[in-house]
Tab-separated table of C-alpha atoms in Angstrom:
chain	number	residue	atom	x	y	z
A	1	ASP	CA	-8.000	-8.214	-17.634
A	2	ALA	CA	-6.670	-6.725	-14.428
A	3	ASP	CA	-9.042	-4.635	-12.312
A	4	VAL	CA	-6.455	-1.856	-12.014
A	5	THR	CA	-4.070	-1.385	-14.939
A	6	GLN	CA	-0.943	0.721	-14.865
A	7	THR	CA	1.086	1.735	-17.901
A	8	PRO	CA	3.932	1.565	-18.559
A	9	ARG	CA	5.199	-1.324	-16.402
A	10	ASN	CA	8.787	-0.161	-16.695
A	11	ARG	CA	10.266	3.107	-17.865
A	12	ILE	CA	13.714	4.624	-18.024
A	13	THR	CA	13.816	8.361	-18.619
A	14	LYS	CA	16.368	11.140	-18.527
A	15	THR	CA	16.630	13.917	-15.991
A	16	GLY	CA	14.496	16.893	-16.971
A	17	LYS	CA	12.068	14.950	-19.146
A	18	ARG	CA	8.322	15.047	-18.631
A	19	ILE	CA	6.717	11.688	-18.050
A	20	MET	CA	3.184	10.497	-17.421
A	21	LEU	CA	2.166	7.328	-15.637
A	22	GLU	CA	-1.339	6.146	-16.356
A	23	CYS	CA	-3.840	4.204	-14.293
A	24	SER	CA	-7.220	2.864	-15.312
A	25	GLN	CA	-9.693	0.732	-13.393
A	26	THR	CA	-12.712	-1.413	-14.115
A	27	LYS	CA	-13.805	-1.725	-10.477
A	28	GLY	CA	-16.182	1.238	-10.644
A	29	HIS	CA	-14.513	2.653	-7.540
A	30	ASP	CA	-14.810	6.346	-6.862
A	31	ARG	CA	-11.510	6.757	-5.015
A	32	MET	CA	-8.076	6.549	-6.579
A	33	TYR	CA	-4.578	6.982	-5.163
A	34	TRP	CA	-0.969	7.259	-6.260
A	35	TYR	CA	1.806	5.931	-4.007
A	36	ARG	CA	5.518	5.551	-4.456
A	37	GLN	CA	7.561	2.834	-2.794
A	38	ASP	CA	11.230	3.108	-1.939
A	39	PRO	CA	13.364	0.558	-0.098
A	40	GLY	CA	13.239	1.214	3.632
A	41	LEU	CA	10.605	3.931	3.288
A	42	GLY	CA	7.505	1.929	2.508
A	43	LEU	CA	4.554	3.220	0.535
A	44	ARG	CA	4.089	6.985	0.619
A	45	LEU	CA	1.025	8.810	-0.659
A	46	ILE	CA	1.576	11.291	-3.494
A	47	TYR	CA	-1.958	12.319	-4.496
A	48	TYR	CA	-5.467	11.018	-4.043
A	49	SER	CA	-8.869	11.702	-5.567
A	50	PHE	CA	-12.270	10.911	-4.080
A	51	ASP	CA	-14.108	11.763	-7.311
A	52	VAL	CA	-13.465	13.455	-10.646
A	53	LYS	CA	-13.680	16.969	-9.200
A	54	ASP	CA	-11.800	16.213	-5.994
A	55	ILE	CA	-7.977	16.106	-6.051
A	56	ASN	CA	-5.872	16.187	-2.898
A	57	LYS	CA	-2.170	16.303	-2.141
A	58	GLY	CA	-0.605	13.529	-0.152
A	59	GLU	CA	2.509	13.643	1.979
A	60	ILE	CA	5.016	13.891	-0.894
A	61	SER	CA	3.315	15.778	-3.746
A	62	ASP	CA	6.171	18.158	-4.625
A	63	GLY	CA	7.437	17.531	-8.167
A	64	TYR	CA	4.284	15.654	-9.161
A	65	SER	CA	0.896	16.540	-10.635
A	66	VAL	CA	-2.192	14.465	-11.362
A	67	SER	CA	-5.229	14.467	-13.592
A	68	ARG	CA	-8.502	12.612	-13.009
A	69	GLN	CA	-9.776	12.406	-16.564
A	70	ALA	CA	-12.752	10.222	-15.703
A	71	GLN	CA	-13.936	8.093	-12.820
A	72	ALA	CA	-11.876	5.241	-14.228
A	73	LYS	CA	-8.666	7.108	-15.079
A	74	PHE	CA	-6.098	8.801	-12.860
A	75	SER	CA	-2.725	9.798	-14.270
A	76	LEU	CA	0.423	10.954	-12.516
A	77	SER	CA	2.876	13.341	-14.169
A	78	LEU	CA	6.462	14.217	-13.405
A	79	GLU	CA	6.930	17.606	-15.068
A	80	SER	CA	10.710	17.513	-14.924
A	81	ALA	CA	11.988	14.156	-13.723
A	82	ILE	CA	14.925	13.980	-11.314
A	83	PRO	CA	16.945	10.937	-10.181
A	84	ASN	CA	15.444	10.828	-6.668
A	85	GLN	CA	12.080	10.159	-8.274
A	86	THR	CA	13.394	6.737	-9.211
A	87	ALA	CA	10.961	4.395	-7.451
A	88	LEU	CA	8.189	1.852	-7.815
A	89	TYR	CA	4.881	3.646	-8.312
A	90	PHE	CA	1.529	2.120	-7.437
A	91	CYS	CA	-1.966	3.211	-8.297
A	92	ALA	CA	-4.752	2.001	-6.012
A	93	THR	CA	-8.520	2.246	-5.907
A	94	SER	CA	-11.152	1.888	-3.230
A	95	GLU	CA	-14.873	2.211	-2.805
A	96	SER	CA	-15.542	4.421	0.184
A	97	ALA	CA	-14.412	2.845	3.469
A	98	ARG	CA	-14.384	-0.805	2.500
A	99	VAL	CA	-13.127	-3.517	4.794
A	100	ASP	CA	-10.679	-4.741	2.174
A	101	GLY	CA	-8.962	-1.407	1.761
A	102	TYR	CA	-7.348	-0.911	-1.584
A	103	THR	CA	-7.037	-2.722	-4.884
A	104	PHE	CA	-3.556	-2.078	-6.245
A	105	GLY	CA	-2.285	-1.966	-9.791
A	106	SER	CA	0.791	-3.993	-10.715
A	107	GLY	CA	3.087	-0.997	-10.384
A	108	THR	CA	5.332	1.060	-12.641
A	109	ARG	CA	9.063	0.837	-12.105
A	110	LEU	CA	10.488	4.231	-13.042
A	111	THR	CA	14.195	4.937	-13.360
A	112	VAL	CA	15.431	8.491	-13.895
A	113	VAL	CA	19.004	8.684	-15.153
B	1	GLY	CA	1.354	13.234	12.147
B	2	GLN	CA	1.194	9.497	12.189
B	3	ASN	CA	3.820	6.964	13.130
B	4	ILE	CA	3.734	3.254	12.335
B	5	ASP	CA	6.486	0.899	13.466
B	6	GLN	CA	7.229	-2.650	12.344
B	7	PRO	CA	10.368	-4.784	12.583
B	8	THR	CA	12.438	-4.569	9.419
B	9	GLU	CA	13.200	-8.255	9.030
B	10	MET	CA	12.226	-11.602	10.513
B	11	THR	CA	13.273	-15.175	9.809
B	12	ALA	CA	11.248	-18.291	10.606
B	13	THR	CA	11.233	-21.988	9.817
B	14	GLU	CA	8.870	-23.770	7.473
B	15	GLY	CA	5.946	-25.242	9.415
B	16	ALA	CA	6.422	-22.911	12.369
B	17	ILE	CA	4.373	-19.943	13.629
B	18	VAL	CA	5.524	-16.337	13.363
B	19	GLN	CA	4.084	-13.143	14.848
B	20	ILE	CA	4.718	-9.795	13.167
B	21	ASN	CA	4.048	-6.798	15.381
B	22	CYS	CA	2.909	-3.311	14.437
B	23	THR	CA	2.585	-0.315	16.732
B	24	TYR	CA	1.024	2.943	15.709
B	25	GLN	CA	0.419	6.454	16.961
B	26	THR	CA	-2.326	8.252	15.118
B	27	SER	CA	-5.394	10.395	15.516
B	28	GLY	CA	-8.775	9.535	14.091
B	29	PHE	CA	-8.076	5.798	13.924
B	30	ASN	CA	-10.572	4.033	11.672
B	31	GLY	CA	-9.134	0.596	11.014
B	32	LEU	CA	-5.921	-1.350	10.546
B	33	PHE	CA	-4.981	-3.438	7.528
B	34	TRP	CA	-2.365	-6.046	6.800
B	35	TYR	CA	-1.087	-6.575	3.271
B	36	GLN	CA	1.317	-9.106	1.798
B	37	GLN	CA	3.749	-8.010	-0.890
B	38	HIS	CA	6.075	-10.267	-2.850
B	39	ALA	CA	9.141	-8.615	-4.331
B	40	GLY	CA	8.306	-6.393	-7.290
B	41	GLU	CA	4.595	-7.144	-7.054
B	42	ALA	CA	1.532	-5.268	-5.832
B	43	PRO	CA	0.427	-5.549	-2.203
B	44	THR	CA	-2.492	-7.913	-1.651
B	45	PHE	CA	-5.028	-7.638	1.158
B	46	LEU	CA	-4.711	-10.079	4.072
B	47	SER	CA	-6.807	-8.806	6.969
B	48	TYR	CA	-8.664	-5.922	8.530
B	49	ASN	CA	-9.359	-4.977	12.163
B	50	VAL	CA	-11.378	-2.056	13.406
B	51	LEU	CA	-12.506	-3.404	16.804
B	52	ASP	CA	-10.316	-4.916	19.514
B	53	GLY	CA	-9.700	-8.615	19.284
B	54	LEU	CA	-8.621	-11.376	16.981
B	55	GLU	CA	-9.712	-11.928	13.393
B	56	GLU	CA	-8.921	-15.355	11.964
B	57	LYS	CA	-8.749	-16.268	8.307
B	58	GLY	CA	-7.259	-19.660	7.571
B	59	ARG	CA	-3.537	-19.704	8.380
B	60	PHE	CA	-3.545	-15.961	9.032
B	61	SER	CA	-4.863	-14.152	12.097
B	62	SER	CA	-4.672	-10.505	13.073
B	63	PHE	CA	-5.107	-8.924	16.476
B	64	LEU	CA	-5.833	-5.334	17.442
B	65	SER	CA	-5.661	-3.397	20.706
B	66	ARG	CA	-6.773	0.183	20.091
B	67	SER	CA	-5.930	1.334	23.611
B	68	LYS	CA	-2.328	0.171	23.173
B	69	GLY	CA	-1.986	1.214	19.531
B	70	TYR	CA	-0.865	-2.321	18.768
B	71	SER	CA	-1.583	-5.019	16.244
B	72	TYR	CA	0.013	-8.271	15.221
B	73	LEU	CA	-0.255	-10.614	12.280
B	74	LEU	CA	0.074	-14.309	13.116
B	75	LEU	CA	1.050	-16.740	10.394
B	76	LYS	CA	0.698	-20.449	11.155
B	77	GLU	CA	2.078	-23.520	9.381
B	78	LEU	CA	4.554	-21.398	7.503
B	79	GLN	CA	5.242	-22.240	3.890
B	80	MET	CA	8.106	-21.151	1.682
B	81	LYS	CA	5.678	-19.059	-0.380
B	82	ASP	CA	4.990	-16.941	2.728
B	83	SER	CA	8.407	-15.339	2.237
B	84	ALA	CA	7.367	-11.775	1.480
B	85	SER	CA	7.055	-8.307	2.942
B	86	TYR	CA	4.129	-7.720	5.306
B	87	LEU	CA	2.742	-4.206	5.442
B	88	CYS	CA	0.765	-2.737	8.305
B	89	ALA	CA	-1.481	0.179	7.297
B	90	VAL	CA	-3.711	2.464	9.341
B	91	ARG	CA	-6.833	4.196	8.074
B	92	THR	CA	-7.745	7.506	9.642
B	93	GLY	CA	-10.714	9.799	9.359
B	94	GLY	CA	-13.889	9.346	7.359
B	95	GLY	CA	-12.206	8.738	4.044
B	96	ASN	CA	-10.212	5.717	2.978
B	97	LYS	CA	-6.693	7.130	3.048
B	98	LEU	CA	-4.160	4.607	4.332
B	99	THR	CA	-0.802	5.288	5.916
B	100	PHE	CA	1.622	2.401	5.584
B	101	GLY	CA	4.415	1.167	7.778
B	102	THR	CA	7.732	0.389	6.126
B	103	GLY	CA	6.980	-3.322	6.064
B	104	THR	CA	8.496	-6.440	7.626
B	105	GLN	CA	10.496	-8.678	5.324
B	106	LEU	CA	9.810	-12.289	6.338
B	107	LYS	CA	12.141	-15.034	5.221
B	108	VAL	CA	10.932	-18.620	5.611
B	109	GLU	CA	13.722	-21.196	5.747
B	110	LEU	CA	13.766	-24.990	5.581
């Protein structure tokens, strides 16, 4: 099994729908992150969490919310999806300031039509 | 804010050496990472520098100059499978939050 699992892998949804992307990890890491990746824009941080009670906004949090249900689970919600939220979404984990940075999930490709 | 610059695209020949540069402007610098990302896949860790100098790991080496805000990734004996995007990322502050550059798409040709 993968260390960091994202579900679903692919999703097409309609404008205005609520959608949740889920991330779970077996690494035992305390820190979890959500990024989105767009062509030409690179990876941009949406939200991050350093433990269950600590949630922080990243550089592009508008239109998104998160929930850290447990140390191993961090979900990202789009309350009312819009087409410019079409992107590849990655969840990542880390254990404090490690020298290997992040462990990434396989990504969720989201299309909003 | 933070600014990280990398070339958008590079092309190199199989068996050759290629250097991918990254310049950054940031406060609270606490390390620089290089990741490799094949199309549609997750980034994978390549190297990490926090002190000035060269770190070598097999065919891959990474260099850092903190005073110049500059790093490069050196790939030797290029193989076709090295065709991928290479992401430079800077860690700032006491946490482990990374800011990524937009990536350099490397194409390896015969």
